[in-house]
């Protein structure tokens, strides 16, 4: 925690990342990413 007190830029980046993760989760992005990951995996093994 002391690192964040000394490094204001790291604290700001961490806060921005948390806000963007929450916004993406509320927007339904985990489901979209999961579907894309499944599609890519199926293409890699030659099923899709």
Coordinates of C-alpha atoms in Angstrom, one line a residue:
X1 CA 0.0 0.0 0.0
X2 CA 2.9 2.3 0.6
X3 CA 3.9 1.9 -3.0
X4 CA 0.6 3.5 -4.1
X5 CA 1.1 6.4 -1.7
X6 CA 4.5 7.2 -3.2
X7 CA 3.5 6.6 -6.8
X8 CA 0.5 8.7 -7.7
X9 CA 0.5 7.6 -11.4
X10 CA 0.3 3.9 -10.4
X11 CA -2.6 4.7 -8.1
X12 CA -4.4 6.6 -10.9
X13 CA -3.8 3.8 -13.4
X14 CA -5.1 1.2 -10.9
X15 CA -8.2 3.2 -10.2
X16 CA -8.8 3.7 -14.0
X17 CA -8.4 0.0 -14.6
X18 CA -10.9 -0.9 -11.9
X19 CA -13.5 1.6 -13.3
X20 CA -13.0 0.2 -16.8
X21 CA -13.3 -3.4 -15.6
X22 CA -16.5 -2.6 -13.8
X23 CA -17.9 -0.8 -16.8
X24 CA -17.1 -3.6 -19.1
X25 CA -18.7 -6.2 -16.8
X26 CA -21.9 -4.1 -16.5
X27 CA -21.9 -3.9 -20.3
X28 CA -21.9 -7.6 -20.8
X29 CA -18.4 -8.0 -22.2
X30 CA -17.4 -11.2 -20.3
X31 CA -20.0 -13.1 -22.3
X32 CA -18.8 -11.7 -25.6
X33 CA -15.2 -12.5 -24.8
X34 CA -16.2 -16.1 -23.7
X35 CA -18.0 -16.7 -26.9
X36 CA -15.0 -15.5 -29.0
X37 CA -12.6 -17.6 -26.9
X38 CA -14.7 -20.7 -27.6
X39 CA -14.8 -19.9 -31.3
X40 CA -11.1 -19.5 -31.5
X41 CA -10.4 -22.7 -29.6
X42 CA -12.7 -24.7 -31.8
X43 CA -11.0 -23.3 -34.9
X44 CA -7.6 -24.2 -33.5
X45 CA -8.5 -27.8 -33.1
X46 CA -10.3 -28.0 -36.4
X47 CA -13.9 -28.4 -35.3
X48 CA -15.2 -24.9 -36.0

